[in-house]
mmCIF file of C-alpha atoms and ligand atoms in Angstrom:
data_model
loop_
_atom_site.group_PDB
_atom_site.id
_atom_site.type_symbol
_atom_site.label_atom_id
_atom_site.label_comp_id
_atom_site.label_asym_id
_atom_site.label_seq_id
_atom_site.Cartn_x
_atom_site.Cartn_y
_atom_site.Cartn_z
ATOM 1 C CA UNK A 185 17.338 -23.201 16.810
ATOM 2 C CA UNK A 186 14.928 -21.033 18.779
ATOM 3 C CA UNK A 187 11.223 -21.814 18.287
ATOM 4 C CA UNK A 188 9.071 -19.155 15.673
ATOM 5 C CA UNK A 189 5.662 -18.202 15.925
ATOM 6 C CA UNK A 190 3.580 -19.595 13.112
ATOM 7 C CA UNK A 191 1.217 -17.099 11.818
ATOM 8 C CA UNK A 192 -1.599 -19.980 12.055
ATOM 9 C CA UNK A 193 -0.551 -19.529 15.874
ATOM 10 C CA UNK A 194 -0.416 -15.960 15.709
ATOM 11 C CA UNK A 195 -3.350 -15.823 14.013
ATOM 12 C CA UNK A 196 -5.263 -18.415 16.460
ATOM 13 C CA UNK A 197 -3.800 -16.021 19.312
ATOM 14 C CA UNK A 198 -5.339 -12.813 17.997
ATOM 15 C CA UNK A 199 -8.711 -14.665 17.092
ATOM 16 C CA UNK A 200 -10.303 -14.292 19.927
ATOM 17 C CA UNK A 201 -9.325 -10.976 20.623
ATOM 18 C CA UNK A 202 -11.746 -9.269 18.052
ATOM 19 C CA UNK A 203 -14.572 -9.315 16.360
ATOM 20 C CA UNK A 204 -15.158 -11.893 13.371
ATOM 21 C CA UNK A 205 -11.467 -12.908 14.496
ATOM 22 C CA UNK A 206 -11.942 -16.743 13.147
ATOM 23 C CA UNK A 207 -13.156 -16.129 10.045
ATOM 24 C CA UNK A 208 -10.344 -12.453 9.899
ATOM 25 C CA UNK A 209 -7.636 -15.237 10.368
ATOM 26 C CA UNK A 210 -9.013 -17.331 7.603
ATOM 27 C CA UNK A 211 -9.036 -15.314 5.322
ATOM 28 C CA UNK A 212 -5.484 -13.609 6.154
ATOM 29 C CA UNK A 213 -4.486 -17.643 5.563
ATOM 30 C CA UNK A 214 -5.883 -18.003 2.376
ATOM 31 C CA UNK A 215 -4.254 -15.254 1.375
ATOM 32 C CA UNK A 216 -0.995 -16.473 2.714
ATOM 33 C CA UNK A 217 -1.640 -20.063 1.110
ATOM 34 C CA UNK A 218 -2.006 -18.252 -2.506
ATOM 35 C CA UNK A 219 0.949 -16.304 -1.468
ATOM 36 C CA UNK A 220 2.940 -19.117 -0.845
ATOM 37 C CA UNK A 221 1.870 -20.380 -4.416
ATOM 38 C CA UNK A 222 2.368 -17.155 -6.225
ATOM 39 C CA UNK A 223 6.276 -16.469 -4.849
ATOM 40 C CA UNK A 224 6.840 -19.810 -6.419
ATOM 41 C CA UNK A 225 5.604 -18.859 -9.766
ATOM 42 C CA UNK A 226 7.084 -15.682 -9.724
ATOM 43 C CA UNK A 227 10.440 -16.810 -8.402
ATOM 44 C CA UNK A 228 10.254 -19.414 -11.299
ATOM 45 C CA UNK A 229 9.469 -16.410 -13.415
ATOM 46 C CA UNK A 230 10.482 -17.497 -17.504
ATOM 47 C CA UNK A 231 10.987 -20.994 -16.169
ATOM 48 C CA UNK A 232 6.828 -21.328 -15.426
ATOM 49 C CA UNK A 233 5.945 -19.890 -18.555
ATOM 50 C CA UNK A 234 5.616 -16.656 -17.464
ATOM 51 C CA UNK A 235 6.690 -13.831 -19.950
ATOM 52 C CA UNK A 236 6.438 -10.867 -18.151
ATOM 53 C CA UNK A 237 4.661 -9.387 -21.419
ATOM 54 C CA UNK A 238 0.997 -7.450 -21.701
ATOM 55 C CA UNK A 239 -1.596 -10.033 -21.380
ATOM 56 C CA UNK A 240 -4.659 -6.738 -22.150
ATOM 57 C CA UNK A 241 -6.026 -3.919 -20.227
ATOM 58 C CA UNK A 242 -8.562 -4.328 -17.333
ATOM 59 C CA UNK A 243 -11.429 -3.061 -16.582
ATOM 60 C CA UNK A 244 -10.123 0.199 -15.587
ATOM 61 C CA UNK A 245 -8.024 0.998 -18.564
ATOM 62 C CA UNK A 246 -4.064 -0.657 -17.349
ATOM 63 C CA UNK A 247 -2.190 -2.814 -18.989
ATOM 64 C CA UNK A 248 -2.319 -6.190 -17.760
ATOM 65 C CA UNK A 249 0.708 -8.356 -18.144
ATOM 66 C CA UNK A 250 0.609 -12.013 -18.118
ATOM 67 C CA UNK A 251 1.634 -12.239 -14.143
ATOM 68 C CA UNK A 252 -0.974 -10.063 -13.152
ATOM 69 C CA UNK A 253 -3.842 -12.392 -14.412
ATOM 70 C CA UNK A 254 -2.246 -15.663 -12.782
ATOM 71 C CA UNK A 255 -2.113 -13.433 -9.538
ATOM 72 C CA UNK A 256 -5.929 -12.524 -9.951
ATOM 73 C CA UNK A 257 -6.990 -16.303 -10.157
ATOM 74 C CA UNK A 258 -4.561 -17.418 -7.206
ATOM 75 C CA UNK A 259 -6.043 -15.369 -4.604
ATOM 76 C CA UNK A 260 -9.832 -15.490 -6.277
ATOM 77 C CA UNK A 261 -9.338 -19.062 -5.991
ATOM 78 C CA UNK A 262 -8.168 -18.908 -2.306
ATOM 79 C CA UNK A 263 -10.994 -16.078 -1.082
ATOM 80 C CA UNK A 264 -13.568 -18.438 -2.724
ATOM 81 C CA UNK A 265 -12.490 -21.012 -0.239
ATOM 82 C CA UNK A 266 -12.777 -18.433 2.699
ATOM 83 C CA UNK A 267 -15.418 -16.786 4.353
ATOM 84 C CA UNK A 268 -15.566 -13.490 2.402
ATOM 85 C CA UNK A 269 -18.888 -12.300 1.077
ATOM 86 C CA UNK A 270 -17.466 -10.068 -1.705
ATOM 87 C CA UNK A 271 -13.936 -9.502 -3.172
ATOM 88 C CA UNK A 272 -13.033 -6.200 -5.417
ATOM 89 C CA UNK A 273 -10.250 -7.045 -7.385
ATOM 90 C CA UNK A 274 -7.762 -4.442 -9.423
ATOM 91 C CA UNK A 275 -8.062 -6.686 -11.672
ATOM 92 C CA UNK A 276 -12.260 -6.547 -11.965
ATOM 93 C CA UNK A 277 -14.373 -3.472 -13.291
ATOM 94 C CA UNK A 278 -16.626 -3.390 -9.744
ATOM 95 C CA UNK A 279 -16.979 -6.550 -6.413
ATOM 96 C CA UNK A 280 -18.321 -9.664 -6.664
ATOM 97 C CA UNK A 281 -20.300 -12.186 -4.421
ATOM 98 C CA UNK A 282 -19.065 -14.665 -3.482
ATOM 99 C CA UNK A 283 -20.592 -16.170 -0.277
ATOM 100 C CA UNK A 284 -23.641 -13.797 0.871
ATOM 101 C CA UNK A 285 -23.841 -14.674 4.247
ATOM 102 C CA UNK A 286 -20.599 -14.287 5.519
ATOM 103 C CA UNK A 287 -19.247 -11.323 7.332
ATOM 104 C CA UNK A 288 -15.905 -10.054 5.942
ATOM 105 C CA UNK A 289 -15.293 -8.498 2.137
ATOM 106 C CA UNK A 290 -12.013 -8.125 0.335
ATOM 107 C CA UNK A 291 -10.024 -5.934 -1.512
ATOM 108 C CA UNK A 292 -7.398 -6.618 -3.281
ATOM 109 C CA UNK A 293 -4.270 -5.857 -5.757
ATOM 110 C CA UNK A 294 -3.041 -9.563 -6.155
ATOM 111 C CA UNK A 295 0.006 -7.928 -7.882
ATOM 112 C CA UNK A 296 0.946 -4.856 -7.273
ATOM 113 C CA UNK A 297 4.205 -3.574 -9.335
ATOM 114 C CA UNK A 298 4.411 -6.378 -12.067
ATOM 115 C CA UNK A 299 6.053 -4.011 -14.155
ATOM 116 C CA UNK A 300 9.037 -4.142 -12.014
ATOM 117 C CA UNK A 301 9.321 -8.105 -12.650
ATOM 118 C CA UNK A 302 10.774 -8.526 -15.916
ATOM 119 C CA UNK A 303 13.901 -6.863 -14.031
ATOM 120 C CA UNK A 304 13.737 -9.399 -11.123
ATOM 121 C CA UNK A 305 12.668 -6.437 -8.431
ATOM 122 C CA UNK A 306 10.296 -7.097 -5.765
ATOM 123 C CA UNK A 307 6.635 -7.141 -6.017
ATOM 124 C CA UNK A 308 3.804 -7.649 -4.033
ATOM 125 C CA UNK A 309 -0.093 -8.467 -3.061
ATOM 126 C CA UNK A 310 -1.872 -5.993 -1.239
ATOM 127 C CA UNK A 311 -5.074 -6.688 0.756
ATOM 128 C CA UNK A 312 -7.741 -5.154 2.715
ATOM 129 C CA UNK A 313 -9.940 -6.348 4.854
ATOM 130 C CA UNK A 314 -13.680 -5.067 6.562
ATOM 131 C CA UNK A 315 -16.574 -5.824 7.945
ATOM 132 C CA UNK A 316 -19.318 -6.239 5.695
ATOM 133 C CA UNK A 317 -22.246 -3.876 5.878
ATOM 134 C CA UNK A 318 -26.111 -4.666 4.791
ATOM 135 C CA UNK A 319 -25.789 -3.536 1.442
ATOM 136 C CA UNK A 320 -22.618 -5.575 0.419
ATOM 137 C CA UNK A 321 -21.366 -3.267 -2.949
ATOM 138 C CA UNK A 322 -21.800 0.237 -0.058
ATOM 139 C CA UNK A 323 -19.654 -1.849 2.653
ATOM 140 C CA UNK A 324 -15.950 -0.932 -0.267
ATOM 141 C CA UNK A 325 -17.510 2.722 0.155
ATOM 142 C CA UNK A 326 -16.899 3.194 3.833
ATOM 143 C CA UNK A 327 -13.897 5.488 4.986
ATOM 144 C CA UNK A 328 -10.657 2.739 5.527
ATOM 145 C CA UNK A 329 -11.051 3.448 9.176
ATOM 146 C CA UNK A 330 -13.792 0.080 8.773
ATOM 147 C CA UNK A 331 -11.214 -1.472 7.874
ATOM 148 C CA UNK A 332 -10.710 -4.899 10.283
ATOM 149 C CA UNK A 333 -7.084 -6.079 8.999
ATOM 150 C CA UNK A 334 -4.899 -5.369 6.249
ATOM 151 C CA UNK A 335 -1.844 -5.951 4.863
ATOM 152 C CA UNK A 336 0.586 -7.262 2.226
ATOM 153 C CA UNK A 337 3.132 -9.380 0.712
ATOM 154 C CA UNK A 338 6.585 -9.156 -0.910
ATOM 155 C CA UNK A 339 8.025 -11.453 -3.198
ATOM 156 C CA UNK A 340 11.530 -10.562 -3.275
ATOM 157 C CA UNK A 341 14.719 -11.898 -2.052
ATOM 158 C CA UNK A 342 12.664 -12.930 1.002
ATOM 159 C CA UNK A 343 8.485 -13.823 0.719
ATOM 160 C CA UNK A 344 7.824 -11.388 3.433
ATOM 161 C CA UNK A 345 3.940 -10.612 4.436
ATOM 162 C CA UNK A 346 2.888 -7.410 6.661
ATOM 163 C CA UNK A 347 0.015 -8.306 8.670
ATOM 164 C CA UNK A 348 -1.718 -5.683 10.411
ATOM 165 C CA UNK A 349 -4.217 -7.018 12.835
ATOM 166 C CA UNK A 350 -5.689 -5.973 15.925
ATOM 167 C CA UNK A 351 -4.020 -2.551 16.177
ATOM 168 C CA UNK A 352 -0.287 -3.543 15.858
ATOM 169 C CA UNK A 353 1.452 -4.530 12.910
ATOM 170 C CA UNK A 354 3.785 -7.850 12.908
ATOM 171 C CA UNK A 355 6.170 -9.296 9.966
ATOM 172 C CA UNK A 356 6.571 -12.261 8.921
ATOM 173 C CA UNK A 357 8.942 -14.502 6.672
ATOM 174 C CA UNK A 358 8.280 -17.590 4.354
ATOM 175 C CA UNK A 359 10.315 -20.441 5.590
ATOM 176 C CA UNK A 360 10.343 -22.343 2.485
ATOM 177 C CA UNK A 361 11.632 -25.570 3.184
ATOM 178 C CA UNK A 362 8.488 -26.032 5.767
ATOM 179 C CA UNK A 363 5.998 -24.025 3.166
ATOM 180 C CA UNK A 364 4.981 -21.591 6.243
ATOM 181 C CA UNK A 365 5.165 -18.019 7.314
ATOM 182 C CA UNK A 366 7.189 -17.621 10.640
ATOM 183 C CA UNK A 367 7.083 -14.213 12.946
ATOM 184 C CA UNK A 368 10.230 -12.374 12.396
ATOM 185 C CA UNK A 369 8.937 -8.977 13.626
ATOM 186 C CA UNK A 370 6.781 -7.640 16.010
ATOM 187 C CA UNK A 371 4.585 -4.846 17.098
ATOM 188 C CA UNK A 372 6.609 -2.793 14.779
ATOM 189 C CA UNK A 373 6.957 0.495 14.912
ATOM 190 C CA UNK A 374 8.076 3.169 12.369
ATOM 191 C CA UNK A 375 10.940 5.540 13.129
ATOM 192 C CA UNK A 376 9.440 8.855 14.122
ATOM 193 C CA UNK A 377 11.566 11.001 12.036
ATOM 194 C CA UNK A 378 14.167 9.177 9.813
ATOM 195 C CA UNK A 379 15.718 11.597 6.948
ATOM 196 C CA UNK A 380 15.005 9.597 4.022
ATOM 197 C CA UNK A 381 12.282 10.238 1.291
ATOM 198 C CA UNK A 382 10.963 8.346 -2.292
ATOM 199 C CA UNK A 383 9.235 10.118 -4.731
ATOM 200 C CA UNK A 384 9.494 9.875 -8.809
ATOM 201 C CA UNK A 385 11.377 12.600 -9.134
ATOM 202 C CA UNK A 386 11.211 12.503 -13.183
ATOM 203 C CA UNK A 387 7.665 14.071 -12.502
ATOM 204 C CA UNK A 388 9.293 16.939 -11.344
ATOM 205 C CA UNK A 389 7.943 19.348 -13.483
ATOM 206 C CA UNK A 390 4.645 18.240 -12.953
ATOM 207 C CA UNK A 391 4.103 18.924 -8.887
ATOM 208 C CA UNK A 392 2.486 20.803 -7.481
ATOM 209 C CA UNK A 393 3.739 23.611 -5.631
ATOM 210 C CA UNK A 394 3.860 22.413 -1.721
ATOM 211 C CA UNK A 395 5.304 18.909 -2.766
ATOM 212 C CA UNK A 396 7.767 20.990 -5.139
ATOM 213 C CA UNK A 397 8.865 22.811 -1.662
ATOM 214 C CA UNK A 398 9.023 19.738 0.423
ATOM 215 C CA UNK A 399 11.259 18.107 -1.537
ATOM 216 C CA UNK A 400 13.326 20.948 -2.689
ATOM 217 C CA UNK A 401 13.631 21.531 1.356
ATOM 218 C CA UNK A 402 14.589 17.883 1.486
ATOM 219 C CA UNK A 403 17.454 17.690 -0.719
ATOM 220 C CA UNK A 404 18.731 21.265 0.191
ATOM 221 C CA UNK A 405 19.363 19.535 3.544
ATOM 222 C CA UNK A 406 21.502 21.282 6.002
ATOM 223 C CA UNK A 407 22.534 23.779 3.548
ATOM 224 C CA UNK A 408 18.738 24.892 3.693
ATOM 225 C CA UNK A 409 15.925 25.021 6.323
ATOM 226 C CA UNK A 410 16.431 21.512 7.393
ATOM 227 C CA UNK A 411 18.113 19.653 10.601
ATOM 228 C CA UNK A 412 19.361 16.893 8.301
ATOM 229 C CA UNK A 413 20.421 15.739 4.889
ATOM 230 C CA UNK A 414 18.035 13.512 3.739
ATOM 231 C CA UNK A 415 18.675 10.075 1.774
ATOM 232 C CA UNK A 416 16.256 9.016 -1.485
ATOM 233 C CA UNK A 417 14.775 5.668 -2.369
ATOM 234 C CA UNK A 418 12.997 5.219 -5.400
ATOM 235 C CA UNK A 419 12.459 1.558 -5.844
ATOM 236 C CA UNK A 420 8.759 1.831 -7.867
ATOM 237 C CA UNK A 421 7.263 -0.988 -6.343
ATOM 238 C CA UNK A 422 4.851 0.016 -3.497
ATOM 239 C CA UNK A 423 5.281 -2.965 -1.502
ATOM 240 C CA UNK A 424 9.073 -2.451 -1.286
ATOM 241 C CA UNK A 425 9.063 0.880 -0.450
ATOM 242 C CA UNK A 426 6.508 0.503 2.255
ATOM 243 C CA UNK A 427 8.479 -2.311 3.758
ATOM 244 C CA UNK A 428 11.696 -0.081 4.114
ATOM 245 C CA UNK A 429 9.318 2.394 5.415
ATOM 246 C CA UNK A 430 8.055 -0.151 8.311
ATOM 247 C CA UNK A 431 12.723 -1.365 8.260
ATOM 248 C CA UNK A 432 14.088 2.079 8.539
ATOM 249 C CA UNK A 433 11.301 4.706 8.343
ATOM 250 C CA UNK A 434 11.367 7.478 5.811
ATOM 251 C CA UNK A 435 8.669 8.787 3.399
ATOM 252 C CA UNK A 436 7.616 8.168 0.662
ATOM 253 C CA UNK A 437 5.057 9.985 -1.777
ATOM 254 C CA UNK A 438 3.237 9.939 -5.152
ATOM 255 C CA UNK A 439 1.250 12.775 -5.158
ATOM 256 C CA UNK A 440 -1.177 14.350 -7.255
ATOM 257 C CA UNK A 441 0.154 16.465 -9.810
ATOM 258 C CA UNK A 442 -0.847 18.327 -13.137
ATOM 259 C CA UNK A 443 -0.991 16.256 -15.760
ATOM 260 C CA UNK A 444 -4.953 15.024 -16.230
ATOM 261 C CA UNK A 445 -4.525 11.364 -15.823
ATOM 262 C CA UNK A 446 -2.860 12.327 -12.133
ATOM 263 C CA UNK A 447 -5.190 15.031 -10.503
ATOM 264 C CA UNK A 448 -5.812 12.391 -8.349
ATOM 265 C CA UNK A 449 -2.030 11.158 -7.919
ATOM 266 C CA UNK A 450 -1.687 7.418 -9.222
ATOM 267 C CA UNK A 451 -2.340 4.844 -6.651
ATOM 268 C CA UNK A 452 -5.640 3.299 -6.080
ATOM 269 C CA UNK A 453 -7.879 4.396 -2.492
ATOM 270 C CA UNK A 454 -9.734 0.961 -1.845
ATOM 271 C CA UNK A 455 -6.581 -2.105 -2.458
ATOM 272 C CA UNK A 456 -3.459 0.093 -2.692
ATOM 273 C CA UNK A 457 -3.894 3.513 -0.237
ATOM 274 C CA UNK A 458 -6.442 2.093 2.768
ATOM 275 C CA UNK A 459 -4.632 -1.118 3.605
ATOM 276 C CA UNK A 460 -1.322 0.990 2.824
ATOM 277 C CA UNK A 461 -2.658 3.714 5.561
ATOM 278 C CA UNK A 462 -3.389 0.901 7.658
ATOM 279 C CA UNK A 463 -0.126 -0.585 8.052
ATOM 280 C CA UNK A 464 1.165 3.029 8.656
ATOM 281 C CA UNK A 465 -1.126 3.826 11.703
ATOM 282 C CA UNK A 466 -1.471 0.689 13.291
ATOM 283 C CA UNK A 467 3.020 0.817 12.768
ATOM 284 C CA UNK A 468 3.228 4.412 14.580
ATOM 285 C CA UNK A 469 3.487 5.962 11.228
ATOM 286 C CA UNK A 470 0.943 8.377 9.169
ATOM 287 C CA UNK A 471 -0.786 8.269 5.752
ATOM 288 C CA UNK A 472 -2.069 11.549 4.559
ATOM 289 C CA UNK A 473 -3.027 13.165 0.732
ATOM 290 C CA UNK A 474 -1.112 16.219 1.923
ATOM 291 C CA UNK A 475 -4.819 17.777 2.814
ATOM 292 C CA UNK A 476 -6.473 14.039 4.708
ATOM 293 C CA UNK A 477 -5.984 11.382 6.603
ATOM 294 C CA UNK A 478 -6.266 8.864 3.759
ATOM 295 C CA UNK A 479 -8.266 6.582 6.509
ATOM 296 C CA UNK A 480 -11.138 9.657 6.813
ATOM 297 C CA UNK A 481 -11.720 8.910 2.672
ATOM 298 C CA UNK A 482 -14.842 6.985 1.062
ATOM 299 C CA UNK A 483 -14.196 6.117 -2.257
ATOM 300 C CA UNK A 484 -16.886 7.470 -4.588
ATOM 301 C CA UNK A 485 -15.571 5.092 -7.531
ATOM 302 C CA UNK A 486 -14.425 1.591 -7.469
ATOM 303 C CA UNK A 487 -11.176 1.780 -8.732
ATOM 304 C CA UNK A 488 -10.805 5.913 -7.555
ATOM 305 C CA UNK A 489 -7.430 7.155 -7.477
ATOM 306 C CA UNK A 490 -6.170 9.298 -4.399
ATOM 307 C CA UNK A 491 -2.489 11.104 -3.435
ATOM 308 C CA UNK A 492 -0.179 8.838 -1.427
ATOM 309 C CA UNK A 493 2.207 9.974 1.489
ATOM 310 C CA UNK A 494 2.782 7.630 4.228
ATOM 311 C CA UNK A 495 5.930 6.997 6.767
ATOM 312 C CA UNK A 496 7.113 8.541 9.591
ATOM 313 C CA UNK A 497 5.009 10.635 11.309
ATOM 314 C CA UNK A 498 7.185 13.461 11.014
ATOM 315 C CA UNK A 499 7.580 13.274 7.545
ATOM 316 C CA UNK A 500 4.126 13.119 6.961
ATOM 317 C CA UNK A 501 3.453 15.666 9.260
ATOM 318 C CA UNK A 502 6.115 17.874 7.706
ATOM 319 C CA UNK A 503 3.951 17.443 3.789
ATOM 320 C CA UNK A 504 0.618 18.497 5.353
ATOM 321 C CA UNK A 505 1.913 21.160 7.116
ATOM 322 C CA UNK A 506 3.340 22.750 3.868
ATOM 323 C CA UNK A 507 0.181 22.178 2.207
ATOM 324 C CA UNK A 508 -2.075 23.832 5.494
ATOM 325 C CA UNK A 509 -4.019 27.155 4.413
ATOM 326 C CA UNK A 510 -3.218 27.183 0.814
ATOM 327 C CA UNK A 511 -6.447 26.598 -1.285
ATOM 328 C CA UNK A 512 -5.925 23.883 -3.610
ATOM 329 C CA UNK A 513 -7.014 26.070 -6.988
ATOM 330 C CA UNK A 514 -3.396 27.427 -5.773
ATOM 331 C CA UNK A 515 -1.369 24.410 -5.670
ATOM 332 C CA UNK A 516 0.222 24.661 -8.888
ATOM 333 C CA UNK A 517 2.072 28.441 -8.137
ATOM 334 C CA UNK A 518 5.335 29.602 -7.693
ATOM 335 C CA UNK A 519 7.574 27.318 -5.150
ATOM 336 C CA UNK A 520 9.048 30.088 -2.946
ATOM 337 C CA UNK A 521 5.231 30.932 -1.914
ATOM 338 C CA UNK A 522 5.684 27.524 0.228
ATOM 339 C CA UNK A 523 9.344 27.516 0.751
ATOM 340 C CA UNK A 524 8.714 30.547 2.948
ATOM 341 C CA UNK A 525 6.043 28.338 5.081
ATOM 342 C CA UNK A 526 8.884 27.004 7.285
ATOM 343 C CA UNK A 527 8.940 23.317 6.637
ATOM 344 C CA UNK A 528 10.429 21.578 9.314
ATOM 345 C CA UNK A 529 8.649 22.874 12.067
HETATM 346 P P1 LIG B 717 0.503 -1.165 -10.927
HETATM 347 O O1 LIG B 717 -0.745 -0.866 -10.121
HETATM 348 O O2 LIG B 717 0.345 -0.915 -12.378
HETATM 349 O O3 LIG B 717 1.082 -2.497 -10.592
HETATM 350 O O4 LIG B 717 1.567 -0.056 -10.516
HETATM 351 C C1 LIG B 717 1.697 0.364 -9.217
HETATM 352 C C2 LIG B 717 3.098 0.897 -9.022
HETATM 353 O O5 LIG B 717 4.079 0.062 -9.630
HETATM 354 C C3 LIG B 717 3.455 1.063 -7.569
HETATM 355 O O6 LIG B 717 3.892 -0.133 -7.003
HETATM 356 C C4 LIG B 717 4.513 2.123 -7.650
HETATM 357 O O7 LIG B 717 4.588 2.847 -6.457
HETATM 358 C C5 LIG B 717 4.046 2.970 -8.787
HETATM 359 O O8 LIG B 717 3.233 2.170 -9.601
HETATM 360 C C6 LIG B 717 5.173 3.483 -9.618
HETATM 361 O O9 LIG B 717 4.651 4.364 -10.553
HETATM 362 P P2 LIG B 717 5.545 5.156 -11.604
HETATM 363 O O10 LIG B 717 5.981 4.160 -12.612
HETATM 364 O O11 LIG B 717 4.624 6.208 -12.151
HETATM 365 O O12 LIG B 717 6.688 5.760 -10.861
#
């Protein structure tokens, strides 16, 4: 059997090839460690006592179910144990200290998707990782270009983690027998323009006009504007679908739309959109709100919200072009205004 790369090895390898690049890889193992811990659990699901039922809300208002808080102590535990200064959890109402005088902080959604487990579909941890700054609660305000590393995990048929590190993005698979994650991808890159989009379309009726056109381009296919027919994924689990983003390209969106609790879309800036936009980049790919880079933003809020579309460049590309010019106190006209934009330039 050929020999893997390790990601301790990998991680050794990139070390000294950045800044902070001991303690970056220290903390990207604790993470993995917990990982390793957590697809156990969660493949054990019922059978370790977990229900899969709401546990409370959080800080910010969500339901919490009974996963999610078993999640939030496995990698609080493990980033306790690493050099990190501060960690801002989903799971908290704002960061905490942990070790003041190191030089990395954390954030992190230590299960992303939990709704999707009762059903046995994949989840996921998502984390970021940056630099600390002097004022350690202003270093999670920073745009996500600060960010040193990010990544995540899936726990699905495979424990797969997403590392990106040093400007390229690598996979990696849990080999369970030897309890380690082993390099089965690297330096990926995203397909530049693969046909293929995800989006809740039961919102439908809630879009906003230039997402309305995009996708109403998309799925008139051939028989419209476009070169192609396009595919759809909807899996609702953000880890999956950015995985068969990073597999087979695509994009995939969850914008803002009308409804109050969505002006800002759904999906959190600081431990679900940076690290997200991350991976993208570093992969080839984009990550955009349909109007800005999402690695340009600052969050104002802890737990702020922001618009998500990330994937192939061109597909990205494609959404911010529709949106280009139109104010948005306009966004929520008449479809045919954008249809006439010429989508697929
Ligand atoms: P949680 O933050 O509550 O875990 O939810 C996040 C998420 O499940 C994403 O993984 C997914 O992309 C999105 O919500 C699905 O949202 P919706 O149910 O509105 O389609």
């Amino acid at each position: 059997m050929d020999q893997r790369v390790t990601l301790r090895s990998h991680l050794d390898r990139s070390a000294a090839q950045m800044p902070h690049g001991t303690a970056v890889g220290n903390v990207v193992e604790a993470i993995a460690a917990a990982a390793v811990e957590l697809a156990a659990v969660i493949a054990d699901g019922p059978l370790a006592g977990i229900t899969g039922q709401n546990a409370g809300i959080n800080s910010d208002g969500d339901r919490q179910k009974d996963i999610d808080i078993v999640a939030d102590e496995m990698m609080r535990r493990a980033l306790c144990a690493a050099p990190v200064a501060a960690v801002f959890s989903e799971e908290a109402a704002l960061p905490e200290t942990l070790r003041p005088e190191a030089h990395l902080c954390v954030a992190i959604d230590p299960l992303d998707g939990s709704a999707n487990l009762e059903n046995n579909i994949s989840v996921g941890t998502i984390f970021s990782i940056r630099p600390r700054g002097h004022d350690l609660l202003s270093t999670f305000f920073e745009p996500g270009t600060a960010q040193c590393a990010a990544g995540f995990t899936v726990y699905g048929p495979q424990t797969t983690l997403v590392l990106a590190l040093n400007a390229r993005v690598d996979i990696f698979i849990l080999d369970r027998r030897a309890g380690e994650f082993l390099l089965t991808r690297q330096a990926v890159q995203i397909a530049r323009s693969t046909p293929e989009f995800a989006i809740n379309a039961s919102n439908r009726r809630h879009w906003h006009g230039p997402v309305r056109a995009y996708i109403d381009e998309c799925l008139a296919g051939t028989n419209g504007a476009g070169e192609a027919d396009f595919n759809m994924r909807w899996i609702g689990s953000l880890v999956a679908e950015a995985l068969r983003i990073l597999v087979r390209g695509g994009v995939f969106l969850y914008p803002a739309d009308a409804r109050p609790s969505y002006r800002e879309g759904r999906l959190r800036l600081l431990y679900e959109a940076h690290p997200m936009a991350l991976v993208m980049e570093w992969a080839g790919g984009a990550a955009s709100t349909g109007r800005r880079r999402i690695l340009e933003l600052g969050a104002k809020t802890p737990h702020q919200r922001v618009p998500l579309i990330m994937g192939s460049a061109r597909g990205v590309r494609d959404v911010a072009a529709i949106h280009e010019g139109i104010e948005p106190m306009f966004d929520n006209s008449d479809a045919p205004l954008f249809a006439r934009r010429g989508l697929f330039l």
